[in-house]
Amino acid sequence: MSAAAKYQEIAATLRSQIDRGELSVGDQLPTEQALQDRFDASRTTVRQALKELRDAGLVQMRHGVGVFVAPPKVVRRLDSRERLSKARREANKAAFLAEAAAQGFAPSSSVRVWFEPAQDYRNSLMLKRVPSSAFATG
C-alpha cells in the first residue's frame, strides 16, 4: 500500500469514527504515536491524515496538547431577497459581509476593502495638467 493510500485510509477511519459518534465533539484523538502503531505508518503519513481532517473542518489541532474533534460549523445562507434588499444596498452592506456579520464572523482586520461611488472615483482621477516645462532639468 502506498503512503498516499495509507494516509487516506487513516483519515477515512477517523472520519468514520467521528461520523458514527465513536468520537464526539471535544474528544481527543489518539496521539500521533498511537496512530503510527495502530496503522503501521510513518509520522509524516499520520500527520498528513490529520491535516486532511483539519482541512475538512472535522478536527482542531492544539499545539502541544493534541488533536480534538471540532464542533460542526453551520453556515446558512440568507434568503436572496434579504441579501439583496434595498435597505442593505442603501446601508452599503455587501451581501457576503452582511451574511458573515449576521453569523458572527468578522473580516480580517489586516484587509480593508471599500468602494467609492463611481462619480467620486471619476472625480478623483481628474488631475490638473502640469506643463512640461515643470519637468525640465536645468
PDB file of C-alpha atoms in Angstrom:
ATOM      1  CA  MET A   1       0.000   0.000   0.000  1.00  0.00           C
ATOM      2  CA  SER A   2       1.384   3.427  -0.963  1.00  0.00           C
ATOM      3  CA  ALA A   3       1.885   6.240   1.539  1.00  0.00           C
ATOM      4  CA  ALA A   4      -0.839   8.234  -0.216  1.00  0.00           C
ATOM      5  CA  ALA A   5      -3.335   5.421   0.181  1.00  0.00           C
ATOM      6  CA  LYS A   6      -2.218   4.889   3.785  1.00  0.00           C
ATOM      7  CA  TYR A   7      -2.903   8.468   4.894  1.00  0.00           C
ATOM      8  CA  GLN A   8      -6.271   8.342   3.144  1.00  0.00           C
ATOM      9  CA  GLU A   9      -7.067   5.093   4.952  1.00  0.00           C
ATOM     10  CA  ILE A  10      -6.173   6.646   8.311  1.00  0.00           C
ATOM     11  CA  ALA A  11      -8.227   9.768   7.578  1.00  0.00           C
ATOM     12  CA  ALA A  12     -11.194   7.676   6.385  1.00  0.00           C
ATOM     13  CA  THR A  13     -11.099   5.517   9.523  1.00  0.00           C
ATOM     14  CA  LEU A  14     -11.020   8.534  11.845  1.00  0.00           C
ATOM     15  CA  ARG A  15     -13.711  10.310   9.806  1.00  0.00           C
ATOM     16  CA  SER A  16     -15.892   7.207  10.080  1.00  0.00           C
ATOM     17  CA  GLN A  17     -15.439   7.117  13.860  1.00  0.00           C
ATOM     18  CA  ILE A  18     -16.464  10.777  14.057  1.00  0.00           C
ATOM     19  CA  ASP A  19     -19.480  10.230  11.786  1.00  0.00           C
ATOM     20  CA  ARG A  20     -20.656   7.210  13.795  1.00  0.00           C
ATOM     21  CA  GLY A  21     -20.289   9.105  17.075  1.00  0.00           C
ATOM     22  CA  GLU A  22     -17.482   6.955  18.464  1.00  0.00           C
ATOM     23  CA  LEU A  23     -15.550  10.209  18.708  1.00  0.00           C
ATOM     24  CA  SER A  24     -17.737  13.156  19.671  1.00  0.00           C
ATOM     25  CA  VAL A  25     -17.176  16.895  19.742  1.00  0.00           C
ATOM     26  CA  GLY A  26     -14.338  17.746  22.109  1.00  0.00           C
ATOM     27  CA  ASP A  27     -12.946  14.204  22.282  1.00  0.00           C
ATOM     28  CA  GLN A  28      -9.213  13.889  21.861  1.00  0.00           C
ATOM     29  CA  LEU A  29      -7.981  11.698  19.012  1.00  0.00           C
ATOM     30  CA  PRO A  30      -5.276   9.128  19.720  1.00  0.00           C
ATOM     31  CA  THR A  31      -1.740  10.504  19.794  1.00  0.00           C
ATOM     32  CA  GLU A  32       0.415  10.500  16.674  1.00  0.00           C
ATOM     33  CA  GLN A  33       2.460   7.670  18.157  1.00  0.00           C
ATOM     34  CA  ALA A  34      -0.659   5.596  18.859  1.00  0.00           C
ATOM     35  CA  LEU A  35      -1.875   6.138  15.294  1.00  0.00           C
ATOM     36  CA  GLN A  36       1.564   5.204  13.936  1.00  0.00           C
ATOM     37  CA  ASP A  37       1.477   1.944  15.860  1.00  0.00           C
ATOM     38  CA  ARG A  38      -2.157   1.164  15.018  1.00  0.00           C
ATOM     39  CA  PHE A  39      -1.773   1.718  11.263  1.00  0.00           C
ATOM     40  CA  ASP A  40       1.918   0.795  10.946  1.00  0.00           C
ATOM     41  CA  ALA A  41       2.555   4.192   9.352  1.00  0.00           C
ATOM     42  CA  SER A  42       5.231   6.852   9.495  1.00  0.00           C
ATOM     43  CA  ARG A  43       4.832  10.069  11.440  1.00  0.00           C
ATOM     44  CA  THR A  44       4.600  12.011   8.169  1.00  0.00           C
ATOM     45  CA  THR A  45       1.754   9.798   6.939  1.00  0.00           C
ATOM     46  CA  VAL A  46      -0.185  10.205  10.196  1.00  0.00           C
ATOM     47  CA  ARG A  47       0.324  13.977  10.114  1.00  0.00           C
ATOM     48  CA  GLN A  48      -0.943  14.108   6.531  1.00  0.00           C
ATOM     49  CA  ALA A  49      -4.092  12.232   7.574  1.00  0.00           C
ATOM     50  CA  LEU A  50      -4.665  14.614  10.486  1.00  0.00           C
ATOM     51  CA  LYS A  51      -4.070  17.602   8.205  1.00  0.00           C
ATOM     52  CA  GLU A  52      -6.716  16.295   5.815  1.00  0.00           C
ATOM     53  CA  LEU A  53      -9.212  16.044   8.688  1.00  0.00           C
ATOM     54  CA  ARG A  54      -8.279  19.532   9.882  1.00  0.00           C
ATOM     55  CA  ASP A  55      -8.700  20.968   6.378  1.00  0.00           C
ATOM     56  CA  ALA A  56     -12.144  19.342   6.212  1.00  0.00           C
ATOM     57  CA  GLY A  57     -13.057  21.096   9.479  1.00  0.00           C
ATOM     58  CA  LEU A  58     -13.510  17.851  11.425  1.00  0.00           C
ATOM     59  CA  VAL A  59     -10.699  18.321  13.947  1.00  0.00           C
ATOM     60  CA  GLN A  60      -8.817  21.107  15.685  1.00  0.00           C
ATOM     61  CA  MET A  61      -5.105  20.822  16.388  1.00  0.00           C
ATOM     62  CA  ARG A  62      -3.794  22.385  19.584  1.00  0.00           C
ATOM     63  CA  HIS A  63      -0.026  22.631  19.587  1.00  0.00           C
ATOM     64  CA  GLY A  64       1.470  20.698  22.453  1.00  0.00           C
ATOM     65  CA  VAL A  65      -1.935  19.452  23.611  1.00  0.00           C
ATOM     66  CA  GLY A  66      -3.397  17.195  20.925  1.00  0.00           C
ATOM     67  CA  VAL A  67      -5.997  16.846  18.201  1.00  0.00           C
ATOM     68  CA  PHE A  68      -9.667  17.193  19.115  1.00  0.00           C
ATOM     69  CA  VAL A  69     -12.952  16.628  17.305  1.00  0.00           C
ATOM     70  CA  ALA A  70     -14.239  20.024  16.198  1.00  0.00           C
ATOM     71  CA  PRO A  71     -17.821  21.187  16.545  1.00  0.00           C
ATOM     72  CA  PRO A  72     -19.672  21.267  13.237  1.00  0.00           C
ATOM     73  CA  LYS A  73     -19.655  24.629  11.505  1.00  0.00           C
ATOM     74  CA  VAL A  74     -23.017  25.662  10.228  1.00  0.00           C
ATOM     75  CA  VAL A  75     -23.083  28.339   7.584  1.00  0.00           C
ATOM     76  CA  ARG A  76     -26.508  29.214   6.404  1.00  0.00           C
ATOM     77  CA  ARG A  77     -27.317  31.462   3.554  1.00  0.00           C
ATOM     78  CA  LEU A  78     -29.839  34.230   3.989  1.00  0.00           C
ATOM     79  CA  ASP A  79     -32.806  34.449   1.661  1.00  0.00           C
ATOM     80  CA  SER A  80     -31.702  36.186  -1.530  1.00  0.00           C
ATOM     81  CA  ARG A  81     -34.469  38.767  -1.181  1.00  0.00           C
ATOM     82  CA  GLU A  82     -32.972  39.810   2.152  1.00  0.00           C
ATOM     83  CA  ARG A  83     -29.369  39.679   0.935  1.00  0.00           C
ATOM     84  CA  LEU A  84     -30.064  41.956  -1.998  1.00  0.00           C
ATOM     85  CA  SER A  85     -32.673  44.184  -0.397  1.00  0.00           C
ATOM     86  CA  LYS A  86     -32.853  47.910  -0.999  1.00  0.00           C
ATOM     87  CA  ALA A  87     -32.251  48.523   2.713  1.00  0.00           C
ATOM     88  CA  ARG A  88     -28.933  46.642   2.590  1.00  0.00           C
ATOM     89  CA  ARG A  89     -27.855  48.419  -0.580  1.00  0.00           C
ATOM     90  CA  GLU A  90     -28.673  51.791   0.965  1.00  0.00           C
ATOM     91  CA  ALA A  91     -26.698  50.838   4.083  1.00  0.00           C
ATOM     92  CA  ASN A  92     -23.776  49.942   1.764  1.00  0.00           C
ATOM     93  CA  LYS A  93     -23.617  46.372   3.109  1.00  0.00           C
ATOM     94  CA  ALA A  94     -22.328  43.830   0.629  1.00  0.00           C
ATOM     95  CA  ALA A  95     -24.292  40.584   0.648  1.00  0.00           C
ATOM     96  CA  PHE A  96     -21.358  38.426   1.744  1.00  0.00           C
ATOM     97  CA  LEU A  97     -20.219  40.755   4.536  1.00  0.00           C
ATOM     98  CA  ALA A  98     -23.788  41.149   5.796  1.00  0.00           C
ATOM     99  CA  GLU A  99     -24.244  37.361   5.928  1.00  0.00           C
ATOM    100  CA  ALA A 100     -20.908  36.892   7.647  1.00  0.00           C
ATOM    101  CA  ALA A 101     -21.704  39.561  10.254  1.00  0.00           C
ATOM    102  CA  ALA A 102     -25.137  38.054  10.916  1.00  0.00           C
ATOM    103  CA  GLN A 103     -23.475  34.709  11.640  1.00  0.00           C
ATOM    104  CA  GLY A 104     -20.792  36.146  13.919  1.00  0.00           C
ATOM    105  CA  PHE A 105     -17.873  36.185  11.506  1.00  0.00           C
ATOM    106  CA  ALA A 106     -15.746  39.278  11.031  1.00  0.00           C
ATOM    107  CA  PRO A 107     -13.420  40.104   8.146  1.00  0.00           C
ATOM    108  CA  SER A 108      -9.709  40.143   8.843  1.00  0.00           C
ATOM    109  CA  SER A 109      -8.572  43.415  10.336  1.00  0.00           C
ATOM    110  CA  SER A 110      -5.496  43.314   8.117  1.00  0.00           C
ATOM    111  CA  VAL A 111      -7.566  43.697   4.967  1.00  0.00           C
ATOM    112  CA  ARG A 112      -9.766  46.699   4.365  1.00  0.00           C
ATOM    113  CA  VAL A 113     -11.804  46.955   1.208  1.00  0.00           C
ATOM    114  CA  TRP A 114     -14.238  49.690   0.379  1.00  0.00           C
ATOM    115  CA  PHE A 115     -15.890  51.026  -2.695  1.00  0.00           C
ATOM    116  CA  GLU A 116     -16.398  54.628  -3.618  1.00  0.00           C
ATOM    117  CA  PRO A 117     -19.333  55.710  -5.713  1.00  0.00           C
ATOM    118  CA  ALA A 118     -18.420  55.882  -9.386  1.00  0.00           C
ATOM    119  CA  GLN A 119     -18.820  59.672  -9.573  1.00  0.00           C
ATOM    120  CA  ASP A 120     -16.326  60.237  -6.738  1.00  0.00           C
ATOM    121  CA  TYR A 121     -13.895  57.829  -8.355  1.00  0.00           C
ATOM    122  CA  ARG A 122     -14.007  59.646 -11.689  1.00  0.00           C
ATOM    123  CA  ASN A 123     -13.525  62.985  -9.945  1.00  0.00           C
ATOM    124  CA  SER A 124     -10.525  61.686  -8.031  1.00  0.00           C
ATOM    125  CA  LEU A 125      -8.861  60.857 -11.356  1.00  0.00           C
ATOM    126  CA  MET A 126      -9.211  64.398 -12.609  1.00  0.00           C
ATOM    127  CA  LEU A 127      -5.710  65.749 -12.214  1.00  0.00           C
ATOM    128  CA  LYS A 128      -4.516  69.188 -13.075  1.00  0.00           C
ATOM    129  CA  ARG A 129      -2.404  69.228 -16.146  1.00  0.00           C
ATOM    130  CA  VAL A 130       1.180  70.076 -15.303  1.00  0.00           C
ATOM    131  CA  PRO A 131       3.086  71.980 -18.012  1.00  0.00           C
ATOM    132  CA  SER A 132       6.002  70.069 -19.458  1.00  0.00           C
ATOM    133  CA  SER A 133       8.297  72.936 -18.503  1.00  0.00           C
ATOM    134  CA  ALA A 134       7.857  71.862 -14.890  1.00  0.00           C
ATOM    135  CA  PHE A 135       9.839  68.702 -15.674  1.00  0.00           C
ATOM    136  CA  ALA A 136      12.687  70.447 -17.476  1.00  0.00           C
ATOM    137  CA  THR A 137      16.067  69.864 -15.964  1.00  0.00           C
ATOM    138  CA  GLY A 138      18.364  72.848 -15.573  1.00  0.00           C
TER     139      GLY A 138
END
